[in-house]
Amino acid sequence: MKPTNSLQSLPASLRRPAVLVGIVVVAAVLLMLYFRRGPHGGLPDTAFYPVKRGDFVVSIVEGGTLEAVNEVVIRNEVEGTARVIYIVPEGSYVKKDDVLVELDSSQAQDQVNQQEISFAKAELALLQAQSELQIQKSLTNSSIDKAALALRFAEMDLAKFTNALAAVNLAEAENKLNQAKAQLGVSQDTYHYTTNLAASGYETKQRVDSDFISVLGNENAVIAASNTVVMLESYDIPKQQAQLESDVSEAQKELDRVVAQSLSKIAQYEADLVTQSNTLDLSRAKLERDRKNLEGTTIPAPQDGLVVYPASDNRFSSESMIEEGATVRNRQELIKLPDTSQMKVSIKIHESFINMVEKGQQAFVVLDSMPDQRFRAVVDKVGLLPDTQSRWGNPNLKVYKTEVLILDQLPDVKPGVSAKAEVIISKIEDAVSVPIQAVTTLGGRQVCYLQKGSDVEPVPVEVGMFNTKFIEI
């Protein structure tokens, strides 16, 4: 990635200081021409910088904060909000399982107590639903068996009548008809015999009349028996056949209704059982969640470490300071336990320089508390998007968060220490460089003022790479 090769290519906000400084230098030169002329009418030697060749380092220096590369973040796992009752002082060294934070547990305890009652009710409701389902299954089985038995009896009655009873009844009627006919024949013969005897004077008229009455009675008996056979064949047997067939049909329909009603009732009770089971599962899950919330009111240390309170990158953040009595939200950071064996410095680089910075570039870090020592470092991460937190105060400011990983072993320092990171962009060997204030703009071109005897002359120059002090010519 090529660095900027001229001051004109810089943003106005970055180019202006160099231009203004250049103008100030020119003004200073003019003033010195007037007030501080040497004995020969020229400028003092201190007003000039001897141009020479040498190695030229292009770098970006930004301030930042010392942070741990790896750290354990302790968050509030209690749902909703909770009040801090106790928190271990910042800077303390804690052992694993030491209490770091205690939150107000009164509300969480009340929720657990109420949910335990709801859970017990849900368990009872499930048992009742299971019992009612078994009872309903027993009742429906009995109803189905009863309806099936009624259908079976109706079918048996129909088969009995069709296969035997109708024929028996008809045979009995025909037998009675035959008997009546036989009796009629006997009575008629007796009547004729008695009539002949009476004509010869051997029987009385009373006996003849008696035999005649018997004939009349037997004739009526034959008529009645004959009508009985006709009624059986034409009416009684077909009617009873139809009635028994109807009974079978109704019994079948009743069985179908009982089965359908039974299945419907069982489905209702099964649905109620599923509902109660789901209710119990939800109640159990909420009870477990409430118990977890209650357990979350006491936060132990997951490992040994140094206690550091989190600092918000956004100064306009509405989150309260982490202290006793403060109210914290769910998932809010409470404490950090950094691993100080490997540290980094987080800096923010202006958008005009971000294209020069790449992962893996060499860097150096200087701690504000140890200004005489430089620690080797390397660019570990470059933000892809502008840092949103830095735009609150100035929406037009776009900086990119960059992490510089320190390679050297640091002395016993804690996270949060202020530091400066110098990112090495390029090293130019045998380059001509001048102080950046010596370059100014004249007539739309970059120039430097060169000493020629007792006078100074603006000379156009082509600028190259630069750092905070020097610029390449």
Coordinates of N, CA and C in Angstrom, one line a residue, residues 120-320:
A120 N -45.4 -27.0 41.6 CA -46.1 -28.0 42.4 C -47.5 -28.1 41.9
K121 N -48.2 -27.0 41.6 CA -49.6 -27.0 41.0 C -49.6 -27.7 39.7
A122 N -48.6 -27.4 38.9 CA -48.5 -27.9 37.5 C -48.3 -29.5 37.6
E123 N -47.5 -29.9 38.6 CA -47.3 -31.4 38.7 C -48.6 -32.0 39.1
L124 N -49.4 -31.4 40.0 CA -50.6 -32.0 40.5 C -51.6 -32.0 39.3
A125 N -51.7 -30.9 38.5 CA -52.6 -30.8 37.4 C -52.2 -31.9 36.4
L126 N -51.0 -32.2 36.2 CA -50.6 -33.3 35.3 C -51.0 -34.6 35.8
L127 N -50.9 -34.9 37.1 CA -51.3 -36.2 37.6 C -52.8 -36.3 37.5
Q128 N -53.6 -35.2 37.7 CA -55.0 -35.3 37.6 C -55.4 -35.5 36.1
A129 N -54.7 -34.9 35.2 CA -55.0 -35.1 33.8 C -54.7 -36.6 33.4
Q130 N -53.6 -37.2 33.9 CA -53.3 -38.6 33.6 C -54.4 -39.5 34.2
S131 N -54.9 -39.2 35.4 CA -55.9 -40.0 36.1 C -57.2 -39.9 35.3
E132 N -57.6 -38.7 35.0 CA -58.9 -38.5 34.2 C -58.8 -39.2 32.9
L133 N -57.7 -39.2 32.2 CA -57.6 -39.8 31.0 C -57.8 -41.3 31.1
Q134 N -57.2 -41.9 32.1 CA -57.4 -43.4 32.4 C -58.8 -43.7 32.7
I135 N -59.5 -42.9 33.5 CA -60.9 -43.1 33.8 C -61.7 -43.0 32.6
Q136 N -61.5 -42.0 31.8 CA -62.3 -41.8 30.6 C -62.1 -43.0 29.6
K137 N -60.8 -43.5 29.5 CA -60.6 -44.6 28.7 C -61.4 -45.8 29.2
S138 N -61.5 -46.0 30.5 CA -62.2 -47.1 31.1 C -63.7 -47.0 30.8
L139 N -64.2 -45.7 30.9 CA -65.6 -45.5 30.7 C -66.0 -45.7 29.2
T140 N -65.1 -45.2 28.4 CA -65.4 -45.4 26.9 C -65.3 -46.8 26.5
N141 N -64.4 -47.6 27.1 CA -64.3 -49.0 26.8 C -65.6 -49.7 27.2
S142 N -66.1 -49.3 28.4 CA -67.4 -50.0 28.8 C -68.5 -49.6 27.9
S143 N -68.6 -48.3 27.5 CA -69.7 -47.9 26.6 C -69.6 -48.6 25.3
I144 N -68.4 -48.7 24.8 CA -68.2 -49.4 23.5 C -68.5 -50.9 23.6
D145 N -68.1 -51.5 24.7 CA -68.5 -52.9 24.9 C -70.0 -53.1 25.0
K146 N -70.6 -52.2 25.7 CA -72.1 -52.3 25.8 C -72.8 -52.1 24.5
A147 N -72.4 -51.1 23.7 CA -73.0 -50.9 22.4 C -72.7 -52.1 21.5
A148 N -71.5 -52.6 21.5 CA -71.1 -53.8 20.7 C -72.0 -55.0 21.0
L149 N -72.2 -55.2 22.4 CA -73.0 -56.3 22.8 C -74.5 -56.2 22.3
A150 N -75.0 -54.9 22.4 CA -76.3 -54.7 21.9 C -76.4 -55.0 20.4
L151 N -75.4 -54.6 19.7 CA -75.4 -54.9 18.2 C -75.4 -56.4 18.0
R152 N -74.6 -57.1 18.8 CA -74.5 -58.6 18.7 C -75.8 -59.2 18.9
F153 N -76.5 -58.8 20.0 CA -77.8 -59.4 20.4 C -78.8 -59.1 19.3
A154 N -78.8 -57.9 18.7 CA -79.7 -57.5 17.6 C -79.5 -58.4 16.4
E155 N -78.2 -58.6 16.1 CA -77.9 -59.5 15.0 C -78.3 -61.0 15.2
M156 N -78.2 -61.4 16.5 CA -78.6 -62.8 16.8 C -80.1 -62.9 16.7
D157 N -80.8 -61.9 17.2 CA -82.3 -61.9 17.1 C -82.8 -62.0 15.7
L158 N -82.1 -61.2 14.8 CA -82.5 -61.2 13.4 C -82.2 -62.5 12.8
A159 N -81.0 -63.1 13.1 CA -80.6 -64.4 12.5 C -81.6 -65.5 13.1
K160 N -81.9 -65.4 14.4 CA -82.8 -66.4 15.0 C -84.2 -66.3 14.3
F161 N -84.7 -65.1 14.1 CA -86.0 -65.0 13.4 C -85.9 -65.4 12.0
T162 N -84.9 -65.0 11.3 CA -84.8 -65.3 9.8 C -84.6 -66.8 9.6
N163 N -83.7 -67.4 10.4 CA -83.4 -68.8 10.1 C -84.3 -69.8 10.8
A164 N -85.0 -69.4 11.8 CA -85.8 -70.4 12.6 C -87.2 -70.0 13.0
L165 N -87.2 -68.9 13.7 CA -88.5 -68.5 14.4 C -89.6 -68.2 13.4
A166 N -89.3 -67.6 12.3 CA -90.4 -67.3 11.3 C -90.9 -68.6 10.8
A167 N -90.0 -69.5 10.5 CA -90.5 -70.8 9.9 C -91.3 -71.6 11.0
V168 N -90.8 -71.6 12.2 CA -91.5 -72.3 13.3 C -92.9 -71.7 13.5
N169 N -93.0 -70.4 13.5 CA -94.4 -69.8 13.7 C -95.3 -70.1 12.5
L170 N -94.7 -70.1 11.3 CA -95.5 -70.4 10.2 C -95.9 -71.9 10.2
A171 N -95.0 -72.7 10.6 CA -95.3 -74.2 10.6 C -96.4 -74.5 11.7
E172 N -96.3 -73.8 12.8 CA -97.3 -74.0 13.8 C -98.7 -73.5 13.3
A173 N -98.7 -72.4 12.6 CA -100.0 -71.9 12.1 C -100.6 -72.9 11.0
E174 N -99.7 -73.4 10.2 CA -100.2 -74.3 9.2 C -100.6 -75.6 9.8
N175 N -99.9 -76.0 10.8 CA -100.3 -77.3 11.6 C -101.7 -77.1 12.2
K176 N -101.9 -76.0 12.8 CA -103.2 -75.7 13.3 C -104.3 -75.7 12.2
L177 N -103.9 -75.1 11.1 CA -104.9 -75.1 10.0 C -105.2 -76.6 9.5
N178 N -104.2 -77.4 9.4 CA -104.4 -78.8 9.0 C -105.2 -79.5 10.1
Q179 N -104.9 -79.3 11.4 CA -105.7 -79.9 12.4 C -107.2 -79.5 12.3
A180 N -107.4 -78.2 12.1 CA -108.8 -77.7 12.0 C -109.5 -78.3 10.8
K181 N -108.8 -78.5 9.7 CA -109.4 -79.1 8.5 C -109.7 -80.6 8.8
A182 N -108.8 -81.2 9.5 CA -109.1 -82.6 9.9 C -110.3 -82.7 10.8
Q183 N -110.3 -81.9 11.8 CA -111.4 -81.9 12.7 C -112.7 -81.6 12.0
L184 N -112.7 -80.7 11.0 CA -113.8 -80.4 10.2 C -114.3 -81.6 9.5
G185 N -113.4 -82.3 8.9 CA -113.8 -83.5 8.1 C -114.4 -84.6 9.0
V186 N -113.8 -84.8 10.2 CA -114.4 -85.8 11.1 C -115.8 -85.3 11.6
S187 N -115.9 -84.0 11.9 CA -117.2 -83.6 12.3 C -118.3 -83.7 11.2
Q188 N -117.9 -83.4 10.0 CA -118.8 -83.6 8.9 C -119.2 -85.0 8.7
D189 N -118.2 -85.9 8.8 CA -118.6 -87.4 8.6 C -119.5 -87.8 9.7
T190 N -119.2 -87.4 11.0 CA -120.1 -87.7 12.1 C -121.5 -87.2 11.9
Y191 N -121.6 -85.9 11.4 CA -122.9 -85.3 11.2 C -123.7 -86.1 10.1
H192 N -123.0 -86.5 9.0 CA -123.7 -87.3 8.0 C -124.2 -88.6 8.5
Y193 N -123.3 -89.3 9.3 CA -123.6 -90.6 9.9 C -124.8 -90.5 10.9
T194 N -124.8 -89.4 11.7 CA -125.9 -89.2 12.7 C -127.2 -88.9 11.9
T195 N -127.1 -88.1 10.9 CA -128.3 -87.8 10.1 C -128.9 -89.0 9.5
N196 N -128.1 -89.9 8.9 CA -128.7 -91.2 8.4 C -129.3 -92.0 9.5
L197 N -128.7 -92.1 10.6 CA -129.2 -92.9 11.7 C -130.6 -92.3 12.2
A198 N -130.6 -91.0 12.2 CA -131.8 -90.3 12.7 C -133.0 -90.6 11.7
A199 N -132.6 -90.6 10.4 CA -133.6 -90.9 9.4 C -134.2 -92.3 9.5
S200 N -133.4 -93.2 10.0 CA -133.8 -94.6 10.2 C -134.5 -94.8 11.6
G201 N -134.4 -93.7 12.3 CA -135.0 -93.8 13.7 C -134.1 -94.3 14.7
Y202 N -132.8 -94.3 14.4 CA -131.9 -94.8 15.4 C -131.2 -93.7 16.2
E203 N -131.3 -92.5 15.8 CA -130.7 -91.3 16.5 C -131.7 -90.2 16.7
T204 N -131.4 -89.5 17.8 CA -132.4 -88.5 18.1 C -132.0 -87.2 17.4
K205 N -133.0 -86.3 17.3 CA -132.8 -85.0 16.6 C -131.8 -84.2 17.4
Q206 N -131.7 -84.3 18.7 CA -130.8 -83.6 19.6 C -129.4 -83.9 19.2
R207 N -129.1 -85.2 18.9 CA -127.7 -85.6 18.6 C -127.4 -85.1 17.2
V208 N -128.3 -85.1 16.3 CA -128.1 -84.5 15.0 C -127.7 -83.0 15.1
D209 N -128.4 -82.3 15.9 CA -128.2 -80.9 16.0 C -126.8 -80.6 16.7
S210 N -126.4 -81.5 17.6 CA -125.1 -81.3 18.3 C -124.0 -81.6 17.3
D211 N -124.2 -82.6 16.4 CA -123.1 -82.8 15.4 C -123.0 -81.7 14.4
F212 N -124.2 -81.1 14.1 CA -124.2 -80.0 13.2 C -123.4 -78.8 13.8
I213 N -123.7 -78.5 15.0 CA -123.0 -77.4 15.7 C -121.4 -77.7 15.7
S214 N -121.0 -78.9 15.8 CA -119.6 -79.2 15.8 C -119.0 -79.0 14.4
V215 N -119.8 -79.3 13.4 CA -119.4 -79.0 12.0 C -119.1 -77.5 11.9
L216 N -120.1 -76.7 12.3 CA -120.0 -75.2 12.2 C -118.8 -74.7 12.9
G217 N -118.5 -75.2 14.2 CA -117.4 -74.8 14.9 C -116.1 -75.1 14.2
N218 N -116.0 -76.3 13.7 CA -114.8 -76.7 13.0 C -114.5 -75.9 11.7
E219 N -115.6 -75.6 11.0 CA -115.5 -74.7 9.9 C -114.9 -73.3 10.2
N220 N -115.4 -72.8 11.3 CA -114.9 -71.5 11.8 C -113.4 -71.6 12.2
A221 N -113.1 -72.8 12.8 CA -111.7 -73.0 13.2 C -110.8 -73.1 12.0
V222 N -111.2 -73.7 10.9 CA -110.4 -73.8 9.7 C -110.2 -72.4 9.1
I223 N -111.3 -71.6 9.1 CA -111.2 -70.2 8.6 C -110.2 -69.4 9.4
A224 N -110.3 -69.5 10.8 CA -109.4 -68.8 11.7 C -107.9 -69.2 11.4
A225 N -107.7 -70.5 11.4 CA -106.3 -71.0 11.2 C -105.8 -70.6 9.8
S226 N -106.7 -70.6 8.8 CA -106.2 -70.2 7.5 C -105.9 -68.7 7.5
N227 N -106.7 -67.9 8.2 CA -106.4 -66.4 8.3 C -105.0 -66.2 9.0
T228 N -104.8 -67.0 10.0 CA -103.6 -66.9 10.8 C -102.4 -67.2 9.9
V229 N -102.5 -68.2 9.1 CA -101.3 -68.5 8.2 C -101.1 -67.3 7.2
V230 N -102.3 -66.7 6.7 CA -102.1 -65.6 5.8 C -101.5 -64.4 6.5
M231 N -101.9 -64.1 7.7 CA -101.4 -63.0 8.4 C -99.9 -63.1 8.7
L232 N -99.5 -64.4 9.0 CA -98.1 -64.6 9.3 C -97.3 -64.4 8.0
E233 N -97.7 -65.0 6.9 CA -97.0 -64.9 5.7 C -97.0 -63.5 5.1
S234 N -98.1 -62.8 5.2 CA -98.2 -61.5 4.6 C -97.8 -60.3 5.4
Y235 N -98.0 -60.4 6.7 CA -97.8 -59.2 7.6 C -96.8 -59.5 8.8
D236 N -97.2 -60.4 9.6 CA -96.4 -60.6 10.9 C -94.9 -60.9 10.6
I237 N -94.7 -61.9 9.8 CA -93.3 -62.3 9.5 C -92.5 -61.2 8.8
P238 N -93.0 -60.5 7.8 CA -92.3 -59.4 7.2 C -92.1 -58.2 8.1
K239 N -93.1 -58.0 8.9 CA -93.0 -56.8 9.9 C -91.9 -57.1 10.9
Q240 N -91.9 -58.3 11.5 CA -90.9 -58.6 12.5 C -89.6 -58.7 11.9
Q241 N -89.5 -59.1 10.6 CA -88.2 -59.2 9.9 C -87.7 -57.8 9.8
A242 N -88.5 -56.8 9.3 CA -88.1 -55.5 9.2 C -87.7 -54.8 10.5
Q243 N -88.5 -55.1 11.6 CA -88.1 -54.5 12.9 C -86.8 -55.0 13.4
L244 N -86.5 -56.3 13.2 CA -85.3 -56.9 13.7 C -84.1 -56.3 12.8
E245 N -84.3 -56.1 11.5 CA -83.3 -55.5 10.7 C -83.0 -54.1 11.1
S246 N -84.1 -53.4 11.4 CA -83.9 -52.0 11.9 C -83.2 -52.0 13.2
D247 N -83.5 -52.9 14.1 CA -82.8 -53.0 15.4 C -81.3 -53.2 15.2
V248 N -80.9 -54.0 14.2 CA -79.5 -54.2 13.9 C -78.9 -53.0 13.4
S249 N -79.6 -52.3 12.5 CA -79.0 -51.0 11.9 C -78.9 -50.0 13.0
E250 N -79.9 -49.8 13.9 CA -79.8 -48.8 14.9 C -78.7 -49.2 15.9
A251 N -78.5 -50.5 16.2 CA -77.4 -50.9 17.1 C -76.1 -50.6 16.5
Q252 N -76.0 -50.8 15.2 CA -74.7 -50.5 14.5 C -74.4 -49.0 14.6
K253 N -75.4 -48.2 14.3 CA -75.3 -46.7 14.4 C -74.9 -46.3 15.8
E254 N -75.6 -46.9 16.8 CA -75.3 -46.5 18.2 C -73.8 -46.9 18.5
L255 N -73.4 -48.0 18.1 CA -72.0 -48.4 18.3 C -71.0 -47.4 17.6
D256 N -71.4 -47.0 16.4 CA -70.5 -46.0 15.7 C -70.5 -44.7 16.5
R257 N -71.7 -44.2 17.0 CA -71.8 -43.0 17.8 C -70.9 -43.1 19.1
V258 N -71.1 -44.2 19.7 CA -70.4 -44.4 21.0 C -68.9 -44.4 20.8
V259 N -68.4 -45.1 19.7 CA -67.0 -45.1 19.3 C -66.5 -43.7 19.0
A260 N -67.3 -42.9 18.2 CA -66.9 -41.6 17.8 C -66.8 -40.7 19.1
Q261 N -67.9 -40.7 19.9 CA -67.9 -39.9 21.1 C -66.7 -40.3 22.0
S262 N -66.5 -41.6 22.1 CA -65.4 -42.0 23.0 C -64.0 -41.5 22.5
L263 N -63.8 -41.6 21.2 CA -62.6 -41.1 20.6 C -62.4 -39.6 20.8
S264 N -63.6 -38.9 20.7 CA -63.5 -37.4 20.9 C -63.2 -37.1 22.3
K265 N -63.9 -37.8 23.2 CA -63.6 -37.5 24.7 C -62.1 -37.8 25.0
I266 N -61.7 -39.0 24.5 CA -60.3 -39.4 24.8 C -59.3 -38.3 24.2
A267 N -59.6 -37.9 23.0 CA -58.8 -36.8 22.4 C -58.7 -35.6 23.2
Q268 N -59.9 -35.2 23.8 CA -59.9 -34.0 24.6 C -59.1 -34.2 25.9
Y269 N -59.2 -35.4 26.5 CA -58.5 -35.6 27.7 C -57.0 -35.8 27.4
E270 N -56.7 -36.3 26.2 CA -55.2 -36.4 25.8 C -54.7 -35.0 25.5
A271 N -55.5 -34.2 24.9 CA -55.0 -32.8 24.6 C -54.8 -32.1 25.9
D272 N -55.7 -32.3 26.9 CA -55.5 -31.7 28.2 C -54.3 -32.2 28.9
L273 N -54.0 -33.5 28.7 CA -52.8 -34.1 29.3 C -51.5 -33.4 28.6
V274 N -51.6 -33.3 27.3 CA -50.4 -32.6 26.6 C -50.3 -31.2 27.1
T275 N -51.4 -30.5 27.2 CA -51.3 -29.1 27.7 C -50.7 -29.0 29.1
Q276 N -51.2 -29.9 30.0 CA -50.6 -29.9 31.4 C -49.2 -30.3 31.4
S277 N -48.8 -31.3 30.5 CA -47.4 -31.7 30.4 C -46.5 -30.5 29.9
N278 N -47.0 -29.8 28.9 CA -46.3 -28.6 28.4 C -46.2 -27.5 29.4
T279 N -47.3 -27.3 30.2 CA -47.3 -26.3 31.2 C -46.3 -26.7 32.3
L280 N -46.2 -28.0 32.6 CA -45.2 -28.4 33.6 C -43.8 -28.2 33.1
D281 N -43.6 -28.5 31.8 CA -42.2 -28.3 31.2 C -41.9 -26.8 31.3
L282 N -42.8 -25.9 30.9 CA -42.6 -24.5 31.0 C -42.3 -24.0 32.4
S283 N -43.1 -24.6 33.3 CA -43.0 -24.2 34.7 C -41.6 -24.7 35.3
R284 N -41.2 -25.9 34.8 CA -39.9 -26.4 35.3 C -38.8 -25.6 34.7
A285 N -38.9 -25.2 33.4 CA -37.8 -24.3 32.8 C -37.8 -23.0 33.5
K286 N -38.9 -22.4 33.8 CA -38.9 -21.1 34.5 C -38.3 -21.3 35.9
L287 N -38.6 -22.4 36.6 CA -38.1 -22.6 37.9 C -36.6 -22.7 37.8
E288 N -36.1 -23.5 36.8 CA -34.6 -23.6 36.7 C -34.0 -22.2 36.3
R289 N -34.7 -21.4 35.5 CA -34.2 -20.1 35.2 C -34.2 -19.2 36.4
D290 N -35.2 -19.3 37.2 CA -35.3 -18.5 38.4 C -34.2 -18.9 39.4
R291 N -34.0 -20.2 39.5 CA -32.9 -20.7 40.4 C -31.6 -20.3 39.9
K292 N -31.4 -20.3 38.6 CA -30.1 -19.8 38.0 C -29.9 -18.3 38.3
N293 N -31.0 -17.6 38.2 CA -30.9 -16.2 38.5 C -30.5 -16.0 40.0
L294 N -31.1 -16.8 40.9 CA -30.8 -16.7 42.3 C -29.3 -17.1 42.5
E295 N -28.9 -18.1 41.8 CA -27.4 -18.5 41.9 C -26.5 -17.4 41.4
G296 N -27.1 -16.7 40.3 CA -26.3 -15.6 39.7 C -26.1 -14.4 40.5
T297 N -26.8 -14.3 41.6 CA -26.7 -13.1 42.5 C -25.4 -13.2 43.3
T298 N -24.8 -14.3 43.4 CA -23.4 -14.5 44.0 C -22.5 -15.0 42.9
I299 N -21.5 -14.1 42.6 CA -20.6 -14.4 41.4 C -19.2 -14.7 42.0
P300 N -18.8 -16.0 41.8 CA -17.4 -16.4 42.3 C -16.4 -16.1 41.2
A301 N -15.2 -16.1 41.6 CA -14.1 -15.9 40.6 C -13.8 -17.3 39.9
P302 N -13.9 -17.3 38.5 CA -13.6 -18.5 37.8 C -12.2 -18.9 37.8
Q303 N -11.3 -18.0 38.1 CA -9.9 -18.3 38.1 C -9.1 -17.2 38.9
D304 N -7.9 -17.4 39.2 CA -7.1 -16.4 39.9 C -6.9 -15.3 39.0
G305 N -6.7 -14.1 39.6 CA -6.5 -12.9 38.7 C -6.6 -11.6 39.4
L306 N -6.3 -10.6 38.6 CA -6.4 -9.2 39.1 C -7.7 -8.6 38.8
V307 N -8.4 -7.9 39.7 CA -9.7 -7.4 39.5 C -9.6 -6.0 38.8
V308 N -10.2 -5.9 37.7 CA -10.3 -4.6 37.0 C -11.7 -4.3 36.6
Y309 N -12.2 -3.1 36.9 CA -13.5 -2.7 36.6 C -13.5 -2.3 35.1
P310 N -14.6 -2.6 34.4 CA -14.7 -2.2 33.0 C -14.9 -0.7 32.8
A311 N -14.3 -0.2 31.8 CA -14.4 1.2 31.4 C -15.1 1.3 30.1
S312 N -16.2 2.1 30.0 CA -16.9 2.3 28.8 C -16.1 3.2 27.8
D313 N -16.1 2.8 26.5 CA -15.5 3.6 25.5 C -16.3 4.8 25.2
N314 N -17.6 4.8 25.5 CA -18.5 5.9 25.2 C -18.7 6.7 26.5
R315 N -18.2 7.9 26.4 CA -18.3 8.8 27.6 C -19.8 9.2 27.9
F316 N -20.6 9.0 26.8 CA -22.0 9.4 27.0 C -22.9 8.2 27.4
S317 N -22.2 7.1 27.7 CA -23.0 5.9 28.1 C -23.8 6.1 29.4
S318 N -25.0 5.5 29.4 CA -25.9 5.7 30.5 C -25.7 4.7 31.6
E319 N -24.8 3.7 31.3 CA -24.6 2.7 32.4 C -23.9 3.3 33.6
S320 N -24.4 2.9 34.7 CA -23.9 3.5 36.0 C -22.5 2.9 36.3

